Coordinates of C-alpha atoms and ligand atoms in Angstrom, one line a residue:
M1 CA -17.4 75.3 -10.0
P2 CA -18.9 72.3 -8.1
F3 CA -21.7 74.3 -6.4
P4 CA -23.4 76.8 -8.7
V5 CA -24.3 80.0 -6.7
I6 CA -28.0 80.9 -7.0
A7 CA -28.0 83.8 -9.3
S8 CA -31.6 84.4 -10.3
R9 CA -33.5 86.9 -8.2
R10 CA -36.4 84.5 -7.7
A11 CA -34.2 81.8 -6.4
M12 CA -32.4 84.2 -4.2
I13 CA -35.6 85.5 -2.6
G14 CA -36.6 81.8 -2.0
S15 CA -33.3 81.1 -0.3
L16 CA -33.5 84.3 1.7
S17 CA -37.0 83.5 2.8
A18 CA -35.9 80.1 4.0
G19 CA -33.3 81.8 6.1
I20 CA -35.7 84.3 7.5
G21 CA -38.2 81.6 8.3
S22 CA -35.8 79.5 10.2
L23 CA -34.4 82.3 12.1
A24 CA -37.7 83.8 12.9
A25 CA -38.5 80.8 15.0
T26 CA -35.5 81.1 17.3
G27 CA -33.8 84.5 16.9
A28 CA -33.5 86.9 19.7
A29 CA -35.0 89.6 17.5
A30 CA -38.1 87.4 17.0
Q31 CA -38.5 87.2 20.7
A32 CA -38.1 90.9 20.9
G33 CA -40.9 91.3 18.3
R34 CA -39.0 92.9 15.6
L35 CA -39.9 93.0 11.9
P36 CA -38.3 90.5 9.6
A37 CA -35.6 91.6 7.2
T38 CA -36.9 92.7 3.8
P39 CA -36.7 90.1 1.0
T40 CA -33.8 91.9 -0.5
G41 CA -31.9 91.4 2.7
R42 CA -31.7 95.0 3.7
P43 CA -32.0 95.5 7.5
A44 CA -35.6 96.1 8.4
P45 CA -36.5 99.3 10.1
Q46 CA -36.8 98.6 13.8
L47 CA -40.3 99.9 14.1
E48 CA -41.3 97.6 16.8
R49 CA -38.2 97.6 18.9
P50 CA -39.5 97.1 22.4
P51 CA -38.7 100.0 24.7
Q52 CA -35.9 99.7 27.2
Q53 CA -37.0 98.9 30.7
A54 CA -37.3 101.9 33.0
E55 CA -33.9 103.0 34.2
D56 CA -34.3 101.5 37.6
Q57 CA -35.4 98.2 36.1
R58 CA -32.3 97.8 34.0
L59 CA -29.6 96.1 36.0
G60 CA -26.6 98.3 36.8
W61 CA -23.3 97.1 35.5
A62 CA -19.8 98.3 36.4
V63 CA -17.1 97.8 33.8
A64 CA -13.6 96.9 35.1
G65 CA -10.9 98.0 32.6
L66 CA -11.6 101.0 30.3
G67 CA -9.6 99.7 27.4
H68 CA -10.3 99.3 23.7
F69 CA -13.0 96.6 23.8
A70 CA -14.8 98.1 26.8
Q71 CA -14.9 101.6 25.3
A72 CA -15.5 100.7 21.6
Y73 CA -18.0 97.9 22.1
M74 CA -19.3 96.9 25.5
L75 CA -20.0 100.3 27.2
P76 CA -22.0 101.4 24.1
A77 CA -23.8 98.0 24.2
L78 CA -24.7 98.5 27.9
G79 CA -25.9 102.0 27.0
R80 CA -28.4 100.6 24.5
A81 CA -29.3 97.3 26.1
L82 CA -32.8 96.5 27.2
M83 CA -32.2 95.0 30.6
S84 CA -28.7 96.3 31.5
R85 CA -27.2 99.7 31.9
P86 CA -23.7 101.2 32.7
A87 CA -23.7 102.2 36.4
G88 CA -20.1 102.0 37.6
L89 CA -16.5 102.2 36.4
I90 CA -13.4 100.4 37.7
S91 CA -10.1 101.5 36.4
G92 CA -6.4 102.3 37.2
S93 CA -6.7 105.7 35.5
A94 CA -8.3 108.7 37.1
E95 CA -8.3 110.4 33.8
K96 CA -10.3 107.7 32.1
L97 CA -12.7 107.5 35.0
G98 CA -13.5 111.2 34.6
E99 CA -13.8 111.1 30.8
V100 CA -15.8 107.9 30.5
G101 CA -17.9 108.8 33.5
A102 CA -18.9 112.1 31.9
R103 CA -19.7 110.3 28.6
Y104 CA -22.1 107.8 30.3
G105 CA -23.3 110.0 33.2
I106 CA -21.6 107.8 35.8
G107 CA -20.7 110.1 38.8
E108 CA -17.7 109.8 41.0
A109 CA -19.7 108.0 43.7
H110 CA -19.6 105.0 41.3
H111 CA -15.9 105.2 40.3
Y112 CA -13.5 102.6 41.8
G113 CA -9.9 101.5 41.6
Y114 CA -9.0 97.8 41.1
D115 CA -9.2 97.2 44.9
M116 CA -12.9 97.8 44.5
A117 CA -13.0 99.4 48.0
G118 CA -16.5 100.6 48.7
L119 CA -18.1 98.6 45.8
R120 CA -20.0 96.3 48.2
D121 CA -22.1 99.3 49.4
D122 CA -22.9 100.5 46.0
D123 CA -26.5 99.2 45.4
A124 CA -26.6 100.8 41.9
V125 CA -24.1 98.1 40.7
R126 CA -25.3 94.5 40.6
V127 CA -22.9 93.1 38.0
V128 CA -19.1 93.7 37.4
Y129 CA -17.9 93.1 33.8
V130 CA -14.2 92.2 33.8
I131 CA -12.6 93.4 30.5
T132 CA -8.9 93.6 31.5
P133 CA -5.8 91.6 30.3
N134 CA -6.3 87.8 30.8
S135 CA -4.0 87.1 33.7
T136 CA -5.9 89.7 35.8
H137 CA -9.4 88.2 35.3
A138 CA -9.2 85.7 38.2
E139 CA -8.2 88.2 40.9
L140 CA -10.7 90.9 39.7
T141 CA -13.5 88.4 39.4
V142 CA -12.9 87.0 42.9
R143 CA -12.8 90.6 44.3
A144 CA -16.1 91.5 42.6
L145 CA -17.8 88.3 43.8
E146 CA -16.6 88.9 47.4
A147 CA -18.1 92.4 47.1
G148 CA -21.4 90.6 46.5
K149 CA -21.7 91.3 42.7
H150 CA -22.4 89.0 39.9
V151 CA -19.7 88.7 37.3
M152 CA -19.4 88.7 33.5
C153 CA -15.8 87.9 32.6
E154 CA -14.2 88.3 29.2
K155 CA -12.6 85.4 27.3
P156 CA -10.3 83.6 27.9
M157 CA -11.7 83.1 31.4
A158 CA -8.2 83.2 33.0
A159 CA -4.6 82.4 32.3
S160 CA -4.9 78.9 33.8
A161 CA -7.4 76.2 34.7
A162 CA -6.4 76.5 38.3
D163 CA -7.5 80.2 38.2
C164 CA -10.7 79.3 36.5
Q165 CA -11.5 76.8 39.3
R166 CA -10.8 79.6 41.9
M167 CA -13.3 81.8 40.2
I168 CA -16.0 79.1 40.1
D169 CA -15.4 78.4 43.8
A170 CA -15.7 82.1 44.7
A171 CA -19.0 82.4 42.8
K172 CA -20.4 79.4 44.6
A173 CA -19.2 80.7 48.0
A174 CA -20.7 84.1 47.3
G175 CA -24.0 82.7 45.8
R176 CA -23.5 84.9 42.7
K177 CA -23.6 84.2 38.9
L178 CA -20.4 83.9 36.9
M179 CA -20.7 84.0 33.1
I180 CA -18.0 84.1 30.4
A181 CA -18.7 86.6 27.6
Y182 CA -18.8 84.2 24.7
R183 CA -20.6 86.7 22.5
A184 CA -20.8 84.4 19.4
H185 CA -23.4 82.3 21.2
F186 CA -25.7 85.3 20.9
E187 CA -24.8 86.1 17.3
P188 CA -27.7 85.3 14.9
Y189 CA -25.7 83.5 12.2
N190 CA -23.9 81.3 14.7
M191 CA -27.2 80.6 16.4
E192 CA -28.7 79.6 13.1
A193 CA -25.8 77.3 12.2
R194 CA -26.1 75.6 15.6
R195 CA -29.9 75.2 15.2
M196 CA -29.3 73.6 11.7
A197 CA -26.6 71.3 13.1
A198 CA -28.8 70.2 16.1
A199 CA -31.9 69.7 13.9
G200 CA -30.0 67.4 11.6
E201 CA -30.3 69.7 8.6
L202 CA -26.6 69.2 7.7
G203 CA -26.9 65.5 8.2
K204 CA -24.2 63.7 10.2
I205 CA -21.2 66.1 10.7
W206 CA -18.0 64.1 10.1
F207 CA -15.6 66.9 9.9
A208 CA -15.5 70.5 11.0
S209 CA -12.8 73.2 10.8
S210 CA -12.3 76.6 12.3
D211 CA -9.7 79.2 11.7
H212 CA -9.2 82.4 13.7
H213 CA -6.4 84.7 12.7
R214 CA -5.7 88.4 13.1
P215 CA -2.5 90.5 12.8
L216 CA -0.8 91.4 16.1
D217 CA 0.3 95.0 15.9
P218 CA 2.9 96.0 18.6
S219 CA 2.3 99.7 18.0
K220 CA -1.2 99.4 19.5
P221 CA -1.4 99.5 23.3
R222 CA -3.9 96.6 23.4
D223 CA -1.4 94.4 21.6
E224 CA 1.5 95.2 23.9
W225 CA 0.3 93.0 26.8
R226 CA -0.7 90.3 24.3
M227 CA 3.0 89.7 23.5
R228 CA 3.7 89.0 27.2
K229 CA 3.1 85.4 28.3
D230 CA 2.7 86.4 32.0
I231 CA -0.1 88.8 31.2
A232 CA -1.8 87.1 28.2
G233 CA -1.3 83.5 29.4
G234 CA -0.5 82.4 25.8
G235 CA -0.5 83.6 22.2
S236 CA -3.0 83.5 19.4
L237 CA -4.6 80.3 20.8
V238 CA -5.9 82.0 24.0
D239 CA -6.7 85.3 22.3
I240 CA -8.6 84.2 19.2
G241 CA -8.0 80.5 18.7
I242 CA -10.4 80.2 21.7
Y243 CA -13.2 81.2 19.2
S244 CA -12.2 78.2 17.0
L245 CA -12.2 75.9 20.0
N246 CA -15.3 77.1 21.8
G247 CA -17.3 77.7 18.6
L248 CA -16.8 74.2 17.2
I249 CA -17.6 72.4 20.4
W250 CA -20.7 74.6 20.8
L251 CA -21.8 73.9 17.2
L252 CA -21.1 70.2 17.3
G253 CA -22.5 69.8 20.8
E254 CA -19.7 67.4 21.8
N255 CA -16.5 67.7 23.8
P256 CA -13.2 66.2 22.3
V257 CA -11.6 63.0 23.6
A258 CA -8.1 63.8 22.3
V259 CA -6.0 66.5 20.8
S260 CA -2.8 66.6 18.6
A261 CA -1.3 70.1 18.2
T262 CA 1.6 72.2 17.0
T263 CA 2.6 75.8 17.7
H264 CA 5.1 77.9 15.9
S265 CA 6.8 81.2 16.7
P266 CA 9.0 82.5 13.9
P267 CA 12.6 83.1 15.2
G268 CA 13.8 86.7 15.0
D269 CA 10.3 88.2 15.2
E270 CA 10.2 90.2 18.5
R271 CA 6.4 89.8 18.8
F272 CA 6.8 86.1 19.3
T273 CA 9.7 85.7 21.8
E274 CA 7.3 84.7 24.5
I275 CA 4.1 83.6 22.8
E276 CA 3.1 81.5 19.8
N277 CA 2.2 83.0 16.4
T278 CA 0.4 80.0 14.8
M279 CA -1.4 77.1 16.4
T280 CA -2.9 74.1 14.7
A281 CA -4.8 71.3 16.4
Q282 CA -6.7 68.2 15.4
L283 CA -9.6 67.3 17.7
E284 CA -11.1 63.8 17.9
F285 CA -14.6 63.2 19.1
A286 CA -16.2 60.0 20.5
S287 CA -18.9 60.1 17.7
G288 CA -16.2 59.7 15.1
A289 CA -16.2 63.3 14.1
R290 CA -12.9 65.0 13.5
A291 CA -12.1 68.7 13.6
S292 CA -9.2 70.9 12.7
I293 CA -8.7 74.3 14.3
S294 CA -6.1 77.0 13.8
S295 CA -5.2 80.4 15.1
G296 CA -2.5 82.9 14.1
Y297 CA -1.3 86.5 14.6
T298 CA -0.6 87.3 10.9
A299 CA -3.5 86.8 8.5
D300 CA -6.9 88.3 9.1
K301 CA -9.7 85.6 8.9
K302 CA -12.4 84.2 11.2
R303 CA -14.2 81.2 9.7
I304 CA -16.0 78.0 10.8
D305 CA -17.0 75.1 8.4
L306 CA -19.3 72.3 9.4
W307 CA -19.1 69.4 7.0
G308 CA -22.3 67.3 7.2
D309 CA -23.2 64.4 4.8
K310 CA -26.3 66.4 3.7
A311 CA -24.9 69.9 3.6
V312 CA -21.9 72.0 4.4
A313 CA -22.4 75.2 6.5
V314 CA -19.8 77.9 6.3
L315 CA -19.7 80.9 8.7
D316 CA -17.4 83.4 7.0
P317 CA -16.8 85.7 8.8
A318 CA -17.9 83.7 11.8
T319 CA -17.1 85.9 14.8
A320 CA -16.7 89.4 13.4
Y321 CA -18.2 92.3 15.3
K322 CA -20.6 92.9 12.5
D323 CA -21.8 91.4 9.2
N324 CA -21.1 87.7 9.7
K325 CA -22.3 85.4 7.0
L326 CA -23.7 81.9 6.8
T327 CA -23.7 79.9 3.6
V328 CA -25.2 76.5 3.2
S329 CA -24.1 74.2 0.3
E330 CA -25.9 71.1 -0.8
A331 CA -24.9 68.9 -3.8
R332 CA -26.2 71.3 -6.5
E333 CA -27.1 74.5 -4.7
Q334 CA -25.6 77.1 -2.5
R335 CA -27.7 79.6 -0.5
Q336 CA -26.9 82.4 1.8
V337 CA -28.9 82.7 5.0
I338 CA -30.2 86.1 5.9
A339 CA -31.0 86.7 9.6
E340 CA -33.5 89.2 10.7
A341 CA -31.3 90.3 13.6
T342 CA -27.9 91.9 12.9
S343 CA -24.6 90.5 14.0
A344 CA -24.1 93.7 16.1
E345 CA -26.9 92.6 18.4
Q346 CA -24.6 90.0 19.9
F347 CA -23.2 92.6 22.2
T348 CA -26.5 93.7 23.8
S349 CA -27.8 90.1 23.8
V350 CA -24.9 88.7 25.8
V351 CA -25.2 91.3 28.6
D352 CA -29.0 91.1 28.7
H353 CA -28.8 87.3 28.9
L354 CA -26.9 87.6 32.2
S355 CA -29.2 90.4 33.5
A356 CA -32.3 88.3 32.7
A357 CA -30.7 85.3 34.4
I358 CA -30.1 87.3 37.6
R359 CA -33.6 88.8 37.5
N360 CA -35.3 85.4 36.9
N361 CA -32.8 83.4 38.9
T362 CA -32.1 81.0 36.0
G363 CA -28.9 79.5 34.7
V364 CA -26.6 81.1 32.2
A365 CA -25.7 79.8 28.7
A366 CA -21.9 80.2 29.2
P367 CA -21.1 79.6 32.8
G368 CA -17.7 79.6 34.5
E369 CA -17.6 75.8 34.0
M370 CA -17.6 76.3 30.2
G371 CA -14.6 78.7 30.6
L372 CA -12.8 76.1 32.7
R373 CA -13.5 73.4 30.2
D374 CA -12.0 75.5 27.4
M375 CA -9.0 76.4 29.5
R376 CA -8.4 72.7 30.2
I377 CA -8.5 71.9 26.5
I378 CA -6.1 74.8 25.8
E379 CA -3.7 73.4 28.4
A380 CA -4.0 70.0 26.6
I381 CA -3.2 71.7 23.3
Y382 CA -0.1 73.3 24.6
R383 CA 0.9 70.0 26.2
S384 CA 0.5 68.3 22.9
A385 CA 2.5 70.9 21.1
D386 CA 5.3 70.9 23.7
T387 CA 5.6 67.1 23.8
R388 CA 4.8 66.5 20.1
R389 CA 2.4 63.8 21.3
R390 CA -1.3 63.1 21.0
V391 CA -3.0 64.0 24.4
E392 CA -6.1 62.1 25.6
L393 CA -8.7 63.8 27.7
N394 CA -10.9 62.7 30.6
P395 CA -14.6 63.4 30.4
D396 CA -14.0 66.6 32.5
M397 CA -11.3 67.7 29.9
T398 CA -8.4 67.2 32.3
I399 CA -5.4 65.4 30.7
K400 CA -5.4 61.6 31.0
A401 CA -2.5 60.5 33.1
Ligands
NDP501 P1 -6.9 96.8 26.2 O1 -5.4 96.8 26.5 O2 -7.4 97.8 25.2 O3 -7.7 97.1 27.6 C1 -7.4 96.5 28.8 C2 -7.6 97.5 29.9 O4 -7.4 96.8 31.1 C3 -6.6 98.7 29.9 O5 -7.0 99.7 29.2 C4 -6.6 99.0 31.4 O6 -7.7 99.8 31.7 C5 -6.9 97.7 32.1 N1 -5.7 97.0 32.7 C6 -5.6 96.6 34.0 N2 -4.4 96.0 34.2 C7 -3.7 96.2 33.1 C8 -2.4 95.8 32.7 N3 -1.6 95.1 33.6 N4 -2.0 96.1 31.5 C9 -2.7 96.7 30.6 N5 -4.0 97.0 30.9 C10 -4.5 96.8 32.1 O7 -7.3 95.3 25.9 P2 -8.7 94.8 25.2 O8 -9.8 95.7 25.5 O9 -8.4 94.5 23.8 O10 -8.9 93.4 25.9 C11 -9.3 93.3 27.2 C12 -10.0 91.9 27.5 O11 -11.1 91.8 26.6 C13 -9.1 90.7 27.2 O12 -9.3 89.7 28.1 C14 -9.5 90.3 25.8 O13 -9.3 88.9 25.5 C15 -11.0 90.6 25.8 N6 -11.5 90.9 24.5 C16 -12.6 90.3 24.1 C17 -13.2 90.5 22.9 C18 -14.4 89.8 22.4 O14 -14.8 89.9 21.3 N7 -15.1 89.2 23.3 C19 -12.5 91.4 21.9 C20 -11.4 92.1 22.5 C21 -10.9 91.8 23.7 P3 -7.6 101.1 32.7 O15 -6.7 102.0 32.1 O16 -9.0 101.5 32.8 O17 -7.1 100.5 34.0

């Protein structure tokens, strides 16, 4: 085994402390005044969790699309967020509006259809969170902006770069904020990996890889539309490969200058008649760094590796909903970093980030322009796979003629 894992308790505590120390300086939980994790790595009791703002101080959010991700993750997160609260519902289902409204105490006066008629006059709602199938993001975002609301939009931002541009233009015209819900930017282990990379603790990063895969299950309603290109906009790349792409660029702090990609859809598998199962792409960077990304709809794995000349950082899992892990390997030692905040806090942090930006009139960490950049690179990846050629990118990530 090239890198012996630290086995002794003393060494383990030392490693854990290092992780706690480094995260304490930057972590969201530190800002929120929480206790550090215990040396054994158990979550600390949240004795000093700051109270939520008074109800009328928490910005009201309306959720558009009451599907799996909205109901299982984002509505609960809005319910426990410090600066945001669920205040409206937008849905095509009267039944869901009734059920979910009752669960969150959101009355009929704040229920809307997708035409959003009347939303403009609803002062309780300041932000609309679009959590619908990908090809609907653009139209719903534009409607919400035209109703005077700020918008958080799920990834991928839209089904095409042209739609992304339309959304950005609408936000500018309305004078409202538009953010893409890249939750991993608020996940403590991803934040720590980025801090380490930016601080030079990994040395010069010459190679990076990221792989995001999950099984596509046609028996689940949420995977039915993912098999349709007109609704999903693409296959595993746009759905989860986007985590590989956006995550690596964010961690490396550099945009690619060229991509070479392949996609594959196994013949005879009905899930993949319109969309790709697997995608692999090589990214080239002006600094000389190279990266390899993949996505797929069969295995179950979400991982990012940063290969520096001083140390290698591995996030595995990298973008799970909970319990992500960061391991740092140097020549003779491997240590696991323990964050004081939990991975689950990414959900509240991402919504509170936008609420804080609205309240303080500051910029957002993942603006529409970032979603557009990613969509342009995705289009270049598909172009490369279709033409079987290396595709060069302009500085704005459009394809070089
Ligand atoms: P679901 O199918 O579970 O939910 C989508 C909801 O959108 C539906 O329940 C429905 O809500 C509404 N909807 C509007 N138009 C349509 C349509 N034409 N077909 C189907 N549903 C429609 O999907 P997910 O919750 O898994 O995904 C929704 C979005 O969230 C996607 O963009 C996805 O990429 C993103 N996502 C992000 C994740 C992350 O980690 N950031 C994780 C999972 C998903 P209603 O019945 O209320 O109208």
